[in-house]
JSON list of C-alpha atoms in Angstrom, two decimals:
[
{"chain": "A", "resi": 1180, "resn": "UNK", "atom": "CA", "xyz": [0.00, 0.00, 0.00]},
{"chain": "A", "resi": 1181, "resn": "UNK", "atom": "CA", "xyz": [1.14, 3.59, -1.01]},
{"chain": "A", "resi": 1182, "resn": "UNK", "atom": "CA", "xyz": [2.00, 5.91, 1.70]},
{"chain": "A", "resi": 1183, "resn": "UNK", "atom": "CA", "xyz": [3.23, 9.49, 0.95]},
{"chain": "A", "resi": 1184, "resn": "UNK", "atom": "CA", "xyz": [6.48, 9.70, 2.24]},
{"chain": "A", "resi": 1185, "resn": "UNK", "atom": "CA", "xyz": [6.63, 13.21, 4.50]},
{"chain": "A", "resi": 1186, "resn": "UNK", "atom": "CA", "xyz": [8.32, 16.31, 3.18]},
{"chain": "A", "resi": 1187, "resn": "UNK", "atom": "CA", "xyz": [9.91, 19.10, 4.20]},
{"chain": "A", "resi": 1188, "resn": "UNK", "atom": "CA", "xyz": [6.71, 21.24, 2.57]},
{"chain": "A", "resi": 1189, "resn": "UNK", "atom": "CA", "xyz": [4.61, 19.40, 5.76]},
{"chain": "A", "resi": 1190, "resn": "UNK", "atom": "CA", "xyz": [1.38, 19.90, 3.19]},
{"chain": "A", "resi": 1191, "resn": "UNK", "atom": "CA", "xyz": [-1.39, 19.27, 4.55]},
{"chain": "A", "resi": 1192, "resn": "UNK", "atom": "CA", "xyz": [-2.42, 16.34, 2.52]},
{"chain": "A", "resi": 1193, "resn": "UNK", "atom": "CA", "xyz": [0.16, 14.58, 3.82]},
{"chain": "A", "resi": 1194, "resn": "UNK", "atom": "CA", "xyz": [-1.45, 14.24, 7.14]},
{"chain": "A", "resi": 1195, "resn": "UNK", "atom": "CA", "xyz": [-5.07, 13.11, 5.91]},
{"chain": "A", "resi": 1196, "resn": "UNK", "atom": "CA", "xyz": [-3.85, 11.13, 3.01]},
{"chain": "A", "resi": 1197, "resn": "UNK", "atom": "CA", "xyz": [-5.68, 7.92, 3.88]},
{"chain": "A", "resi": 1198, "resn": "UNK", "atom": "CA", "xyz": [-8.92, 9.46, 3.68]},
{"chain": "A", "resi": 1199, "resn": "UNK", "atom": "CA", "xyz": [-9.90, 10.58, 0.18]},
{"chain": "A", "resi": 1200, "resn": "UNK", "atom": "CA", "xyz": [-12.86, 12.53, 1.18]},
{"chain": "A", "resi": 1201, "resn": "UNK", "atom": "CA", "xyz": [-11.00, 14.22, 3.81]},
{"chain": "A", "resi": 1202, "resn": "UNK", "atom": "CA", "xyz": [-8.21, 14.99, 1.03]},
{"chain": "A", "resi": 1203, "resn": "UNK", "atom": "CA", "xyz": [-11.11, 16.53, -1.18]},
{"chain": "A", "resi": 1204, "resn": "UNK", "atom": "CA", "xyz": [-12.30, 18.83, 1.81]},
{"chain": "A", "resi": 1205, "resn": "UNK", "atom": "CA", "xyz": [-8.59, 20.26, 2.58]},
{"chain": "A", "resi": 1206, "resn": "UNK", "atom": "CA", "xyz": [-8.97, 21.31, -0.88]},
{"chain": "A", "resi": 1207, "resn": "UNK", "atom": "CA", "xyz": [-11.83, 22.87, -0.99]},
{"chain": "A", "resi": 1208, "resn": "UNK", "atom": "CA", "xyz": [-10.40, 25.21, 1.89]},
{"chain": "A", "resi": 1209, "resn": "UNK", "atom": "CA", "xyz": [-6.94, 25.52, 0.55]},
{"chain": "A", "resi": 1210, "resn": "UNK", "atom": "CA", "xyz": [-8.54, 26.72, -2.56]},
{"chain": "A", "resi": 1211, "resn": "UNK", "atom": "CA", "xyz": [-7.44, 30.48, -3.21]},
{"chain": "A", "resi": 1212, "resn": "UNK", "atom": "CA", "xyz": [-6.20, 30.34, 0.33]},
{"chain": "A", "resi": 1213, "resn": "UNK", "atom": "CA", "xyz": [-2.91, 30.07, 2.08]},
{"chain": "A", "resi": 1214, "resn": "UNK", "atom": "CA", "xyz": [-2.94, 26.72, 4.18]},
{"chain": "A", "resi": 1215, "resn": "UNK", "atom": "CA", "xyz": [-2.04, 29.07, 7.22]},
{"chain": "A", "resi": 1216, "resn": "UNK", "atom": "CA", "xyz": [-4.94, 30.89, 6.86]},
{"chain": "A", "resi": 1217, "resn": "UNK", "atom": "CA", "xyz": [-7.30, 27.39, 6.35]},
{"chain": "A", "resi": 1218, "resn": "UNK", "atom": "CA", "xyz": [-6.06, 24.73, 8.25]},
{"chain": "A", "resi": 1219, "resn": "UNK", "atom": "CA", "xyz": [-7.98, 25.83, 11.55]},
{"chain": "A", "resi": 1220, "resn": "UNK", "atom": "CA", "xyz": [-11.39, 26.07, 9.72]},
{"chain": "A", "resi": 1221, "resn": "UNK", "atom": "CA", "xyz": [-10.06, 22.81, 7.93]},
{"chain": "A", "resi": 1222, "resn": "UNK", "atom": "CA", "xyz": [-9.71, 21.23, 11.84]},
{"chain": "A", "resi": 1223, "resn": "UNK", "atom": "CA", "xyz": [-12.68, 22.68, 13.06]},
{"chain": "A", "resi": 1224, "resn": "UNK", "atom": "CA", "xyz": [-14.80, 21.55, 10.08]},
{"chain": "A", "resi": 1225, "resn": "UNK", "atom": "CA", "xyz": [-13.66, 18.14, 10.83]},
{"chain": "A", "resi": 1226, "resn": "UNK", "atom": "CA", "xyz": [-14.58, 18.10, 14.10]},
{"chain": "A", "resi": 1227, "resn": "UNK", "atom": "CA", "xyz": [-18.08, 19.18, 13.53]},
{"chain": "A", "resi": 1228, "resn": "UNK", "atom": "CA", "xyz": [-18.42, 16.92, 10.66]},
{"chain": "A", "resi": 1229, "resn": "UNK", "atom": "CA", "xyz": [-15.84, 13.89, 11.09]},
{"chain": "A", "resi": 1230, "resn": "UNK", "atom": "CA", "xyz": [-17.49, 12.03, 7.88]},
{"chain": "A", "resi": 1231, "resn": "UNK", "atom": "CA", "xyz": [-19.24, 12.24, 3.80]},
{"chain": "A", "resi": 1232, "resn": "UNK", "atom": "CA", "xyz": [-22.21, 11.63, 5.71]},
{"chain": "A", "resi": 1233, "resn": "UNK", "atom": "CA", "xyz": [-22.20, 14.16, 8.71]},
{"chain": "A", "resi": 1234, "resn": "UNK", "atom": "CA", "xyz": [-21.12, 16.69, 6.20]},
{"chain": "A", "resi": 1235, "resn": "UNK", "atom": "CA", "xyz": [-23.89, 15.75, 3.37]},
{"chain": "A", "resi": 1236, "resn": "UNK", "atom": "CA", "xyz": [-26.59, 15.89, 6.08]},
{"chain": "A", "resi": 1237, "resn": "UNK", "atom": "CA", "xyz": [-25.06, 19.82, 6.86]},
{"chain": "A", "resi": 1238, "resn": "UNK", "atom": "CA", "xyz": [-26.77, 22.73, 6.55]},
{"chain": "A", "resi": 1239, "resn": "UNK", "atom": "CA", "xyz": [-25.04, 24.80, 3.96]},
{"chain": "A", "resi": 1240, "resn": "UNK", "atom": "CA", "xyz": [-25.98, 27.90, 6.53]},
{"chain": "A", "resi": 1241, "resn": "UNK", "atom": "CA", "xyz": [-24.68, 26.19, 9.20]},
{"chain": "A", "resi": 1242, "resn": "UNK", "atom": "CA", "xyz": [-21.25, 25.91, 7.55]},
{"chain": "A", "resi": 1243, "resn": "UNK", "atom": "CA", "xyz": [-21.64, 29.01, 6.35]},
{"chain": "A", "resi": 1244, "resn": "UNK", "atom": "CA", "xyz": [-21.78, 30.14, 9.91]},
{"chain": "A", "resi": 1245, "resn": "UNK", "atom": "CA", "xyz": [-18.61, 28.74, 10.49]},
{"chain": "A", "resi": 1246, "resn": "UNK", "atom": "CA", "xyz": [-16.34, 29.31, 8.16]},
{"chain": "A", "resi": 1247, "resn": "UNK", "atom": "CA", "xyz": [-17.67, 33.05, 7.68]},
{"chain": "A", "resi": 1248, "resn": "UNK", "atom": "CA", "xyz": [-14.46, 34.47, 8.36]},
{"chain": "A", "resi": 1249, "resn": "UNK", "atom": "CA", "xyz": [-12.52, 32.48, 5.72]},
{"chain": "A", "resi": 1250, "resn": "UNK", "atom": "CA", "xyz": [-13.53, 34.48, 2.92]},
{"chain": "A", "resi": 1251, "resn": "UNK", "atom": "CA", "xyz": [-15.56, 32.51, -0.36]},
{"chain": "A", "resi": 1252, "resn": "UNK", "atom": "CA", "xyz": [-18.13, 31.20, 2.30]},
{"chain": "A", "resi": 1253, "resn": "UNK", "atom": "CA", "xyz": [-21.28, 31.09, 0.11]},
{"chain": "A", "resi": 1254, "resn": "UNK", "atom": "CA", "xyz": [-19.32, 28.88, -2.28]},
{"chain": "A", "resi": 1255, "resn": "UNK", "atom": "CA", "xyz": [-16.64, 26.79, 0.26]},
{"chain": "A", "resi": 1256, "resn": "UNK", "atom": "CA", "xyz": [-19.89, 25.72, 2.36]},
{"chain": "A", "resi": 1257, "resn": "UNK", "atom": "CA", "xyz": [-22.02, 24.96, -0.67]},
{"chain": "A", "resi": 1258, "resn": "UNK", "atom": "CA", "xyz": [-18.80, 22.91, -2.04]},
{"chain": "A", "resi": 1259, "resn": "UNK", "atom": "CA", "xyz": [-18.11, 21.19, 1.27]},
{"chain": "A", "resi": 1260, "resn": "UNK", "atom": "CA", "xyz": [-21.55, 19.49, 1.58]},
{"chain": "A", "resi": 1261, "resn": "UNK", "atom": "CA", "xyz": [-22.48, 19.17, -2.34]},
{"chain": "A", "resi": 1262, "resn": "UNK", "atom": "CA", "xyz": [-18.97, 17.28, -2.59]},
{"chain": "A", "resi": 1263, "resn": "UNK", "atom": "CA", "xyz": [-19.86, 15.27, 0.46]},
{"chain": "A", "resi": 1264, "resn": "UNK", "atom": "CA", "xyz": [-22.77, 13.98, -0.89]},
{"chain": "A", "resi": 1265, "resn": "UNK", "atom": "CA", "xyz": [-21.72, 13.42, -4.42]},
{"chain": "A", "resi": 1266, "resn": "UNK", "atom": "CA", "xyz": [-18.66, 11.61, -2.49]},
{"chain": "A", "resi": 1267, "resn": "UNK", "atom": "CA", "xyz": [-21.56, 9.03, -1.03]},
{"chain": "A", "resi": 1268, "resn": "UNK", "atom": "CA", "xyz": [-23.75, 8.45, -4.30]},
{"chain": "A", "resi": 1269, "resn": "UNK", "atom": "CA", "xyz": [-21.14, 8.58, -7.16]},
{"chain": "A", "resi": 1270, "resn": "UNK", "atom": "CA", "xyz": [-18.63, 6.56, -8.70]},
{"chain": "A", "resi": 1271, "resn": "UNK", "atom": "CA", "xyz": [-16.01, 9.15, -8.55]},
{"chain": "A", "resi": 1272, "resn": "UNK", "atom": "CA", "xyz": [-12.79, 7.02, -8.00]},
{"chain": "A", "resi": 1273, "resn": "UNK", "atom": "CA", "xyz": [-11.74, 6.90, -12.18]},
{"chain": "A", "resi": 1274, "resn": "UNK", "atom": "CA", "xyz": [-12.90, 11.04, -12.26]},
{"chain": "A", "resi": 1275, "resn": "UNK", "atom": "CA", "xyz": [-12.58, 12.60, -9.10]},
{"chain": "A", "resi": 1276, "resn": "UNK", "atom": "CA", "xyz": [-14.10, 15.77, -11.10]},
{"chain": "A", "resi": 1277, "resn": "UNK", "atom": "CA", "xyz": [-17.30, 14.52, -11.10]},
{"chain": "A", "resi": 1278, "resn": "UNK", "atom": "CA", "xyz": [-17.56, 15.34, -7.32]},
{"chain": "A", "resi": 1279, "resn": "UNK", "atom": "CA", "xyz": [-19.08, 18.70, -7.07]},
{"chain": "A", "resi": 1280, "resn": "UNK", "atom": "CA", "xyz": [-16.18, 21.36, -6.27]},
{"chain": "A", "resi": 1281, "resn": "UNK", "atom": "CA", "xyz": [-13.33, 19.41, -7.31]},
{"chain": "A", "resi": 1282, "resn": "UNK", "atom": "CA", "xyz": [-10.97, 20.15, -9.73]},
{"chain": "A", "resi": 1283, "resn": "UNK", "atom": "CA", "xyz": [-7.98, 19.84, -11.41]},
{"chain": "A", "resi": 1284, "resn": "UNK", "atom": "CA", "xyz": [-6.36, 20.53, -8.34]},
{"chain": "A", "resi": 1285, "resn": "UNK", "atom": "CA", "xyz": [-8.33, 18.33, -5.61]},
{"chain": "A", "resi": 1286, "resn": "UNK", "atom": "CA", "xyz": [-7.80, 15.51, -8.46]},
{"chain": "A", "resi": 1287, "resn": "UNK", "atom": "CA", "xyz": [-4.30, 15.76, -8.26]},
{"chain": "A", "resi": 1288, "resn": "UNK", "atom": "CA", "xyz": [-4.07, 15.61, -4.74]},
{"chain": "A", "resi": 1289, "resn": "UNK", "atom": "CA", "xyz": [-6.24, 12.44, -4.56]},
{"chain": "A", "resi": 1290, "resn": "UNK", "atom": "CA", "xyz": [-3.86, 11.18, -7.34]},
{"chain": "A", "resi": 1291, "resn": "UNK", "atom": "CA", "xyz": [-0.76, 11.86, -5.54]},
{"chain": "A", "resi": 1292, "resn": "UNK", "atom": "CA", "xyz": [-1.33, 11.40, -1.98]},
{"chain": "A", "resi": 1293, "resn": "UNK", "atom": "CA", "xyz": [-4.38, 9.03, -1.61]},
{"chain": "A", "resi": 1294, "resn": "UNK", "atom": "CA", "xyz": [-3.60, 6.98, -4.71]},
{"chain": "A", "resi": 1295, "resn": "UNK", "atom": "CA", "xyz": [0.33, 7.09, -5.34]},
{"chain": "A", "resi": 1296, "resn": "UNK", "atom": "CA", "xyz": [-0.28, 7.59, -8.90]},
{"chain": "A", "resi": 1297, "resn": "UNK", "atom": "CA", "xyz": [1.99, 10.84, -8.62]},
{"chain": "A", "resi": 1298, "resn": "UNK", "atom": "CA", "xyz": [4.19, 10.18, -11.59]},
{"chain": "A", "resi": 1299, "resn": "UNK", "atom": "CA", "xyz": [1.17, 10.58, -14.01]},
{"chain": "A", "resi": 1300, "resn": "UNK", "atom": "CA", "xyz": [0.16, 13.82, -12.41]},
{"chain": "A", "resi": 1301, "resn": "UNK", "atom": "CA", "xyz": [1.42, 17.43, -13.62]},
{"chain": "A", "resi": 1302, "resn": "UNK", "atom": "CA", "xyz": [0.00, 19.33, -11.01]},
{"chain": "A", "resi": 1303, "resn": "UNK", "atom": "CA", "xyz": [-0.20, 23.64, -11.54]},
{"chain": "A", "resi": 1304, "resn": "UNK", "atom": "CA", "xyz": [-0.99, 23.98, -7.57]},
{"chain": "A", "resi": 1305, "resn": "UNK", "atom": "CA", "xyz": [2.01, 25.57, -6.44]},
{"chain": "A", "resi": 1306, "resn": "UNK", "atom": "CA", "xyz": [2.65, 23.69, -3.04]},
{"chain": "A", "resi": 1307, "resn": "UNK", "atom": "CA", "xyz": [1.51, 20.37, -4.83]},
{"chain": "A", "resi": 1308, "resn": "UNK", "atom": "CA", "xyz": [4.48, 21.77, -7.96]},
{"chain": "A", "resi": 1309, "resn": "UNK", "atom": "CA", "xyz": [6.61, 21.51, -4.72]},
{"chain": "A", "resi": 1310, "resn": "UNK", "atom": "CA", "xyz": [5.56, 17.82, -3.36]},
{"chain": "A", "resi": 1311, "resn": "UNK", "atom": "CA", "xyz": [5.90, 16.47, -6.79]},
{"chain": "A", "resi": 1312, "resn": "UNK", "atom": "CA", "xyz": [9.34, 17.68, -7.46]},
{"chain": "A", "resi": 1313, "resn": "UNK", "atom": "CA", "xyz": [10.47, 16.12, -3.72]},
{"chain": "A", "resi": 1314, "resn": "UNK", "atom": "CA", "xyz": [8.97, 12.66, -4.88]},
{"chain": "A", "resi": 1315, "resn": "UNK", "atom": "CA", "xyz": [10.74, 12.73, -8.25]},
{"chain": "A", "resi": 1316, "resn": "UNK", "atom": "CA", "xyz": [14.06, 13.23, -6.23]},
{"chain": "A", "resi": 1317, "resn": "UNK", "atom": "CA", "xyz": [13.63, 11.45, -3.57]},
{"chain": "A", "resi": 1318, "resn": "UNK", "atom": "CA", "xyz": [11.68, 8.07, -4.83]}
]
């Protein structure tokens, strides 16, 4: 079984990479946003909603609510539980895409860090740029 080996970037994804879904909502937060800036809404959103199916049953208000002062809440709390539920009732695994707010870049991530499947990746995230060059030299 793949496991990301840990870089000197400390990303993130590196810490939840056994959880797709929970690699999808880092993401979502770290979206247009400096991971300083997101990781406590990221920490606080998982303790409110630990799983696809505590966050699918959200209220997109009550997310809202929380993650107010993050900036982009209308559209990170909308994201958060529309992905969550997609998560549940698709079969995303071949086209993470198809989940509702995820991209090119939350594809990537679940490429490199959930699957292992980094050397088929060409990420244009700059702190995933970074994790990808440490795997080419260091694998």
């Amino acid at each position: 079984m793949w496991k990301p080996p840990k870089s000197p970037y400390n990303l993130i994804q590196e810490e939840f990479w056994e959880d797709p879904w929970k690699i999808f909502v880092v993401c979502i937060f770290c979206n247009l946003t400096r991971r300083k800036v997101a990781e406590p809404y990221i920490r606080k959103f998982f303790t409110s909603y630990p799983t696809p199916e505590a966050a699918a049953a959200a209220r997109i208000e009550e997310v809202q609510d929380m993650i107010s002062n993050l900036g982009l809440s209308r559209r990170r709390s909308k994201a958060l539980v529309s992905m969550s539920y997609d998560y549940l009732i698709k079969d995303w695994k071949e086209s993470p895409e198809s989940l509702y707010g995820i991209g090119k870049y939350g594809s990537d991530a679940y490429r490199i860090f959930c699957l292992g499947d980094w050397k088929n990746v060409n990420p244009n995230d700059h702190a995933l740029n970074d994790y990808h060059a440490f795997l080419q030299e260091n694998i």
